[in-house]
PDB file of C-alpha atoms and ligand atoms in Angstrom:
ATOM      1  CA  MET A   1     118.255 117.013  93.058  1.00 56.00           C
ATOM      2  CA  MET A   2     121.403 117.703  95.014  1.00 66.00           C
ATOM      3  CA  LYS A   3     123.596 114.675  95.592  1.00 85.00           C
ATOM      4  CA  THR A   4     125.430 114.228  98.866  1.00 92.00           C
ATOM      5  CA  ILE A   5     128.752 112.496  99.376  1.00 94.00           C
ATOM      6  CA  ASN A   6     129.055 111.051 102.869  1.00 95.00           C
ATOM      7  CA  LEU A   7     132.544 110.889 104.328  1.00 97.00           C
ATOM      8  CA  LEU A   8     132.863 107.914 106.662  1.00 96.00           C
ATOM      9  CA  LYS A   9     135.703 107.328 109.078  1.00 98.00           C
ATOM     10  CA  ILE A  10     137.086 103.759 108.979  1.00 98.00           C
ATOM     11  CA  GLY A  11     139.182 102.934 112.040  1.00 97.00           C
ATOM     12  CA  ASP A  12     141.493 105.465 113.689  1.00 96.00           C
ATOM     13  CA  LEU A  13     141.693 108.676 111.710  1.00 97.00           C
ATOM     14  CA  ASN A  14     142.358 112.277 112.621  1.00 96.00           C
ATOM     15  CA  HIS A  15     138.994 114.026 112.321  1.00 96.00           C
ATOM     16  CA  SER A  16     140.566 117.152 110.810  1.00 97.00           C
ATOM     17  CA  VAL A  17     141.360 115.116 107.678  1.00 97.00           C
ATOM     18  CA  LEU A  18     137.642 114.773 107.012  1.00 98.00           C
ATOM     19  CA  VAL A  19     136.880 118.407 107.823  1.00 98.00           C
ATOM     20  CA  LYS A  20     139.473 119.679 105.343  1.00 97.00           C
ATOM     21  CA  LEU A  21     138.515 117.125 102.707  1.00 98.00           C
ATOM     22  CA  LYS A  22     134.846 118.100 102.969  1.00 97.00           C
ATOM     23  CA  LYS A  23     135.617 121.756 102.218  1.00 97.00           C
ATOM     24  CA  LYS A  24     137.883 120.988  99.282  1.00 96.00           C
ATOM     25  CA  LEU A  25     135.562 118.394  97.760  1.00 95.00           C
ATOM     26  CA  GLU A  26     132.654 120.801  97.920  1.00 94.00           C
ATOM     27  CA  LEU A  27     134.693 123.341  95.996  1.00 91.00           C
ATOM     28  CA  GLY A  28     135.940 120.744  93.518  1.00 89.00           C
ATOM     29  CA  PHE A  29     132.470 119.405  92.708  1.00 89.00           C
ATOM     30  CA  LYS A  30     130.658 122.742  92.904  1.00 87.00           C
ATOM     31  CA  ARG A  31     129.700 122.790  89.248  1.00 87.00           C
ATOM     32  CA  PHE A  32     127.975 119.416  89.666  1.00 89.00           C
ATOM     33  CA  ASN A  33     125.881 120.613  92.594  1.00 87.00           C
ATOM     34  CA  LEU A  34     127.261 118.061  95.064  1.00 90.00           C
ATOM     35  CA  SER A  35     127.283 118.536  98.803  1.00 93.00           C
ATOM     36  CA  VAL A  36     129.553 116.749 101.252  1.00 96.00           C
ATOM     37  CA  ASN A  37     128.594 115.502 104.687  1.00 96.00           C
ATOM     38  CA  ILE A  38     130.696 113.975 107.473  1.00 96.00           C
ATOM     39  CA  VAL A  39     128.958 110.914 108.909  1.00 94.00           C
ATOM     40  CA  GLN A  40     128.753 110.998 112.706  1.00 93.00           C
ATOM     41  CA  GLU A  41     129.151 107.239 113.077  1.00 92.00           C
ATOM     42  CA  GLU A  42     132.412 105.487 112.337  1.00 94.00           C
ATOM     43  CA  ILE A  43     133.266 101.920 111.387  1.00 95.00           C
ATOM     44  CA  PRO A  44     136.041 100.074 113.230  1.00 97.00           C
ATOM     45  CA  LEU A  45     138.645  97.969 111.446  1.00 97.00           C
ATOM     46  CA  GLU A  46     138.535  94.262 112.212  1.00 96.00           C
ATOM     47  CA  GLU A  47     141.139  91.555 112.465  1.00 95.00           C
ATOM     48  CA  THR A  48     139.487  89.545 109.696  1.00 96.00           C
ATOM     49  CA  GLU A  49     140.229  92.401 107.298  1.00 96.00           C
ATOM     50  CA  TYR A  50     143.912  92.414 108.157  1.00 97.00           C
ATOM     51  CA  ASN A  51     146.490  90.307 106.347  1.00 96.00           C
ATOM     52  CA  PRO A  52     149.395  89.828 108.778  1.00 96.00           C
ATOM     53  CA  ARG A  53     151.719  88.525 106.050  1.00 94.00           C
ATOM     54  CA  LYS A  54     151.204  91.620 103.914  1.00 94.00           C
ATOM     55  CA  ARG A  55     150.722  93.870 106.959  1.00 96.00           C
ATOM     56  CA  GLN A  56     147.899  95.495 105.090  1.00 97.00           C
ATOM     57  CA  TYR A  57     144.126  95.607 105.166  1.00 97.00           C
ATOM     58  CA  ASN A  58     142.001  94.074 102.418  1.00 97.00           C
ATOM     59  CA  ALA A  59     140.287  96.947 100.563  1.00 96.00           C
ATOM     60  CA  ILE A  60     137.574  94.731  99.074  1.00 94.00           C
ATOM     61  CA  LYS A  61     136.531  93.339 102.467  1.00 95.00           C
ATOM     62  CA  ILE A  62     136.285  96.864 103.819  1.00 96.00           C
ATOM     63  CA  LEU A  63     134.289  98.052 100.791  1.00 94.00           C
ATOM     64  CA  LYS A  64     131.854  95.173 101.345  1.00 92.00           C
ATOM     65  CA  LYS A  65     131.461  96.232 104.955  1.00 93.00           C
ATOM     66  CA  ILE A  66     130.714  99.803 103.893  1.00 93.00           C
ATOM     67  CA  ILE A  67     128.063  98.481 101.488  1.00 91.00           C
ATOM     68  CA  ILE A  68     126.383  96.584 104.325  1.00 90.00           C
ATOM     69  CA  TYR A  69     126.536  99.690 106.508  1.00 90.00           C
ATOM     70  CA  ALA A  70     125.018 101.871 103.793  1.00 88.00           C
ATOM     71  CA  GLN A  71     122.521  99.351 102.444  1.00 84.00           C
ATOM     72  CA  ASN A  72     119.340 100.519 104.066  1.00 74.00           C
ATOM     73  CA  LYS A  73     119.947 104.195 103.542  1.00 78.00           C
ATOM     74  CA  LYS A  74     118.358 105.466 100.359  1.00 69.00           C
ATOM     75  CA  ASP A  75     120.628 107.188  97.815  1.00 68.00           C
ATOM     76  CA  PHE A  76     123.580 106.788 100.121  1.00 80.00           C
ATOM     77  CA  HIS A  77     126.874 107.692  98.494  1.00 90.00           C
ATOM     78  CA  VAL A  78     129.856 106.949 100.718  1.00 94.00           C
ATOM     79  CA  LEU A  79     133.568 107.642 100.633  1.00 97.00           C
ATOM     80  CA  GLY A  80     135.309 105.718 103.408  1.00 97.00           C
ATOM     81  CA  VAL A  81     138.579 107.240 104.594  1.00 98.00           C
ATOM     82  CA  MET A  82     141.164 105.263 106.551  1.00 98.00           C
ATOM     83  CA  ASP A  83     144.725 105.594 107.770  1.00 98.00           C
ATOM     84  CA  LYS A  84     146.007 102.048 107.352  1.00 98.00           C
ATOM     85  CA  ASP A  85     147.726 100.624 104.301  1.00 97.00           C
ATOM     86  CA  ILE A  86     145.453  98.638 101.969  1.00 97.00           C
ATOM     87  CA  PHE A  87     145.860  96.103  99.169  1.00 96.00           C
ATOM     88  CA  SER A  88     143.491  94.825  96.539  1.00 93.00           C
ATOM     89  CA  SER A  89     143.556  91.576  94.556  1.00 84.00           C
ATOM     90  CA  GLY A  90     146.777  91.277  92.615  1.00 82.00           C
ATOM     91  CA  LEU A  91     148.080  94.752  93.473  1.00 87.00           C
ATOM     92  CA  LYS A  92     150.803  95.206  96.097  1.00 91.00           C
ATOM     93  CA  PHE A  93     148.997  98.241  97.434  1.00 95.00           C
ATOM     94  CA  VAL A  94     146.273 100.660  96.393  1.00 95.00           C
ATOM     95  CA  PHE A  95     145.594 104.273  97.284  1.00 96.00           C
ATOM     96  CA  GLY A  96     141.896 103.566  97.011  1.00 96.00           C
ATOM     97  CA  ARG A  97     139.152 101.461  95.489  1.00 95.00           C
ATOM     98  CA  ALA A  98     135.658 102.164  94.269  1.00 93.00           C
ATOM     99  CA  ILE A  99     132.649 100.305  92.995  1.00 85.00           C
ATOM    100  CA  LYS A 100     131.326 101.774  89.788  1.00 79.00           C
ATOM    101  CA  ALA A 101     127.700 102.797  89.524  1.00 71.00           C
ATOM    102  CA  GLU A 102     127.356 100.941  86.219  1.00 72.00           C
ATOM    103  CA  GLY A 103     125.804  97.521  86.597  1.00 67.00           C
ATOM    104  CA  ARG A 104     124.875  98.186  90.184  1.00 69.00           C
ATOM    105  CA  ALA A 105     121.348  97.502  91.371  1.00 71.00           C
ATOM    106  CA  PRO A 106     119.602 100.900  91.535  1.00 68.00           C
ATOM    107  CA  GLU A 107     118.894 100.562  95.226  1.00 71.00           C
ATOM    108  CA  SER A 108     122.414  99.599  96.279  1.00 76.00           C
ATOM    109  CA  PRO A 109     124.637 102.217  97.863  1.00 84.00           C
ATOM    110  CA  ILE A 110     127.552 103.782  95.989  1.00 87.00           C
ATOM    111  CA  VAL A 111     130.826 103.275  97.818  1.00 93.00           C
ATOM    112  CA  ALA A 112     134.492 104.105  97.532  1.00 96.00           C
ATOM    113  CA  LEU A 113     137.460 103.912  99.868  1.00 97.00           C
ATOM    114  CA  ILE A 114     140.779 105.736 100.198  1.00 98.00           C
ATOM    115  CA  SER A 115     143.754 105.163 102.458  1.00 98.00           C
ATOM    116  CA  ILE A 116     145.844 108.204 103.383  1.00 98.00           C
ATOM    117  CA  THR A 117     148.793 106.184 104.749  1.00 98.00           C
ATOM    118  CA  ARG A 118     150.905 106.273 101.571  1.00 98.00           C
ATOM    119  CA  LEU A 119     150.097 109.931 100.938  1.00 98.00           C
ATOM    120  CA  ARG A 120     152.433 111.178 103.672  1.00 98.00           C
ATOM    121  CA  GLU A 121     155.973 112.158 102.771  1.00 98.00           C
ATOM    122  CA  SER A 122     157.144 110.386 105.929  1.00 97.00           C
ATOM    123  CA  PHE A 123     155.981 107.064 104.456  1.00 97.00           C
ATOM    124  CA  TYR A 124     158.817 107.480 101.933  1.00 97.00           C
ATOM    125  CA  GLY A 125     161.318 108.583 104.570  1.00 98.00           C
ATOM    126  CA  ARG A 126     161.050 112.260 103.651  1.00 97.00           C
ATOM    127  CA  THR A 127     160.188 115.337 105.711  1.00 97.00           C
ATOM    128  CA  GLU A 128     156.479 115.852 106.249  1.00 96.00           C
ATOM    129  CA  ASN A 129     154.747 118.329 103.942  1.00 97.00           C
ATOM    130  CA  LYS A 130     151.250 119.140 105.157  1.00 97.00           C
ATOM    131  CA  GLY A 131     150.118 121.018 102.056  1.00 97.00           C
ATOM    132  CA  LEU A 132     151.241 118.207  99.764  1.00 98.00           C
ATOM    133  CA  PHE A 133     149.617 115.594 102.033  1.00 98.00           C
ATOM    134  CA  GLU A 134     146.267 117.398 101.883  1.00 97.00           C
ATOM    135  CA  LEU A 135     146.470 117.843  98.117  1.00 97.00           C
ATOM    136  CA  ARG A 136     147.169 114.136  97.653  1.00 98.00           C
ATOM    137  CA  ILE A 137     144.188 113.226  99.831  1.00 98.00           C
ATOM    138  CA  LEU A 138     141.997 115.479  97.709  1.00 98.00           C
ATOM    139  CA  LYS A 139     143.306 113.949  94.482  1.00 97.00           C
ATOM    140  CA  GLU A 140     142.742 110.363  95.610  1.00 97.00           C
ATOM    141  CA  ALA A 141     139.264 111.234  96.918  1.00 98.00           C
ATOM    142  CA  ILE A 142     138.231 112.918  93.642  1.00 97.00           C
ATOM    143  CA  HIS A 143     139.706 110.008  91.651  1.00 97.00           C
ATOM    144  CA  GLU A 144     137.781 107.306  93.528  1.00 96.00           C
ATOM    145  CA  LEU A 145     134.585 109.371  93.505  1.00 95.00           C
ATOM    146  CA  GLY A 146     135.105 109.783  89.746  1.00 95.00           C
ATOM    147  CA  HIS A 147     134.923 105.972  89.428  1.00 94.00           C
ATOM    148  CA  THR A 148     131.650 105.947  91.392  1.00 92.00           C
ATOM    149  CA  PHE A 149     130.329 108.424  88.798  1.00 92.00           C
ATOM    150  CA  ASN A 150     131.214 105.793  86.178  1.00 91.00           C
ATOM    151  CA  LEU A 151     134.476 107.280  84.927  1.00 95.00           C
ATOM    152  CA  ASP A 152     137.216 104.893  83.786  1.00 95.00           C
ATOM    153  CA  HIS A 153     140.914 105.587  83.883  1.00 96.00           C
ATOM    154  CA  CYS A 154     141.952 108.341  81.500  1.00 97.00           C
ATOM    155  CA  ASN A 155     145.280 108.877  79.731  1.00 96.00           C
ATOM    156  CA  LYS A 156     144.979 112.632  79.461  1.00 96.00           C
ATOM    157  CA  LEU A 157     146.342 115.165  81.947  1.00 95.00           C
ATOM    158  CA  CYS A 158     143.508 114.297  84.271  1.00 97.00           C
ATOM    159  CA  ILE A 159     142.676 113.297  87.830  1.00 97.00           C
ATOM    160  CA  MET A 160     141.370 109.969  86.418  1.00 97.00           C
ATOM    161  CA  ARG A 161     144.828 108.897  85.326  1.00 97.00           C
ATOM    162  CA  PHE A 162     145.834 105.670  87.083  1.00 95.00           C
ATOM    163  CA  SER A 163     148.360 106.097  89.930  1.00 93.00           C
ATOM    164  CA  ASN A 164     150.855 103.317  90.350  1.00 91.00           C
ATOM    165  CA  SER A 165     153.109 105.332  92.637  1.00 96.00           C
ATOM    166  CA  ILE A 166     153.017 108.524  94.641  1.00 97.00           C
ATOM    167  CA  SER A 167     154.866 110.388  91.876  1.00 97.00           C
ATOM    168  CA  ASP A 168     152.000 109.469  89.503  1.00 96.00           C
ATOM    169  CA  THR A 169     149.630 111.058  92.007  1.00 97.00           C
ATOM    170  CA  ASP A 170     151.805 114.170  92.248  1.00 98.00           C
ATOM    171  CA  GLU A 171     152.019 114.518  88.473  1.00 97.00           C
ATOM    172  CA  LYS A 172     148.309 114.549  87.788  1.00 96.00           C
ATOM    173  CA  PRO A 173     146.257 117.703  88.306  1.00 96.00           C
ATOM    174  CA  PRO A 174     143.538 117.779  90.989  1.00 94.00           C
ATOM    175  CA  LYS A 175     140.825 118.042  88.332  1.00 94.00           C
ATOM    176  CA  PHE A 176     139.069 116.277  85.492  1.00 96.00           C
ATOM    177  CA  CYS A 177     140.021 116.799  81.843  1.00 97.00           C
ATOM    178  CA  GLU A 178     137.434 118.175  79.445  1.00 97.00           C
ATOM    179  CA  ASP A 179     136.378 114.708  78.230  1.00 97.00           C
ATOM    180  CA  CYS A 180     135.775 113.493  81.767  1.00 97.00           C
ATOM    181  CA  VAL A 181     133.871 116.675  82.662  1.00 96.00           C
ATOM    182  CA  ASN A 182     131.590 116.007  79.685  1.00 96.00           C
ATOM    183  CA  LYS A 183     131.024 112.412  80.817  1.00 96.00           C
ATOM    184  CA  LEU A 184     130.257 113.607  84.334  1.00 94.00           C
ATOM    185  CA  GLU A 185     127.748 116.118  83.043  1.00 93.00           C
ATOM    186  CA  ILE A 186     125.941 113.341  81.201  1.00 92.00           C
ATOM    187  CA  PHE A 187     126.102 111.085  84.264  1.00 89.00           C
ATOM    188  CA  PHE A 188     124.588 113.731  86.555  1.00 87.00           C
ATOM    189  CA  LYS A 189     121.954 114.703  84.005  1.00 88.00           C
ATOM    190  CA  ASN A 190     120.838 111.075  83.707  1.00 83.00           C
ATOM    191  CA  SER A 191     120.888 110.366  87.424  1.00 77.00           C
ATOM    192  CA  SER A 192     118.995 113.465  88.556  1.00 63.00           C
TER     193      SER A 192
HETATM  194 ZN1   ZN B 201     141.357 104.421  89.573  1.00 66.04          ZN
HETATM  195 ZN1   ZN B 202     140.037 112.578  81.861  1.00 66.04          ZN
END
């Protein structure tokens, strides 16, 4: 059975980000027979998800909202994409968050979230670089989706390496190492 990843816009976001990401994700996950769809609906950001002291949105609250949105749709696999800075318990900021498939009730949706705000060169006071920006978005999307396919962080030269800063993101390749590919193959074989 072909799995579909649904890209969901969270708050204000340039639509072209999703269009480009869809194409690249389809290429990246081709060997696993995944398709990518852009959801027509979008979810607004709410004040209750914003922390004015941190000037950031709470990633976990937003993930919970995506779960509620996706709950009644069977086999719904969602990657939320947003353009506001996010934090997650204990961490000053995160590029994204995901809920692993492991330990999840079989009927609950699979969700992940990325924020593209810190992926722009201009965030660091440098000149914009569109190609780099798009590559970083792809990397963060693949990384968070990797978690939803039950992958943990990986110390190899691998997309599943943990990113603590944008240079960590730039250093890792936009693909899985051999070990992670093997784990993914087992995951997809068992879930099909
Ligand atoms: Zn991670
Ligand atoms: Zn790996």
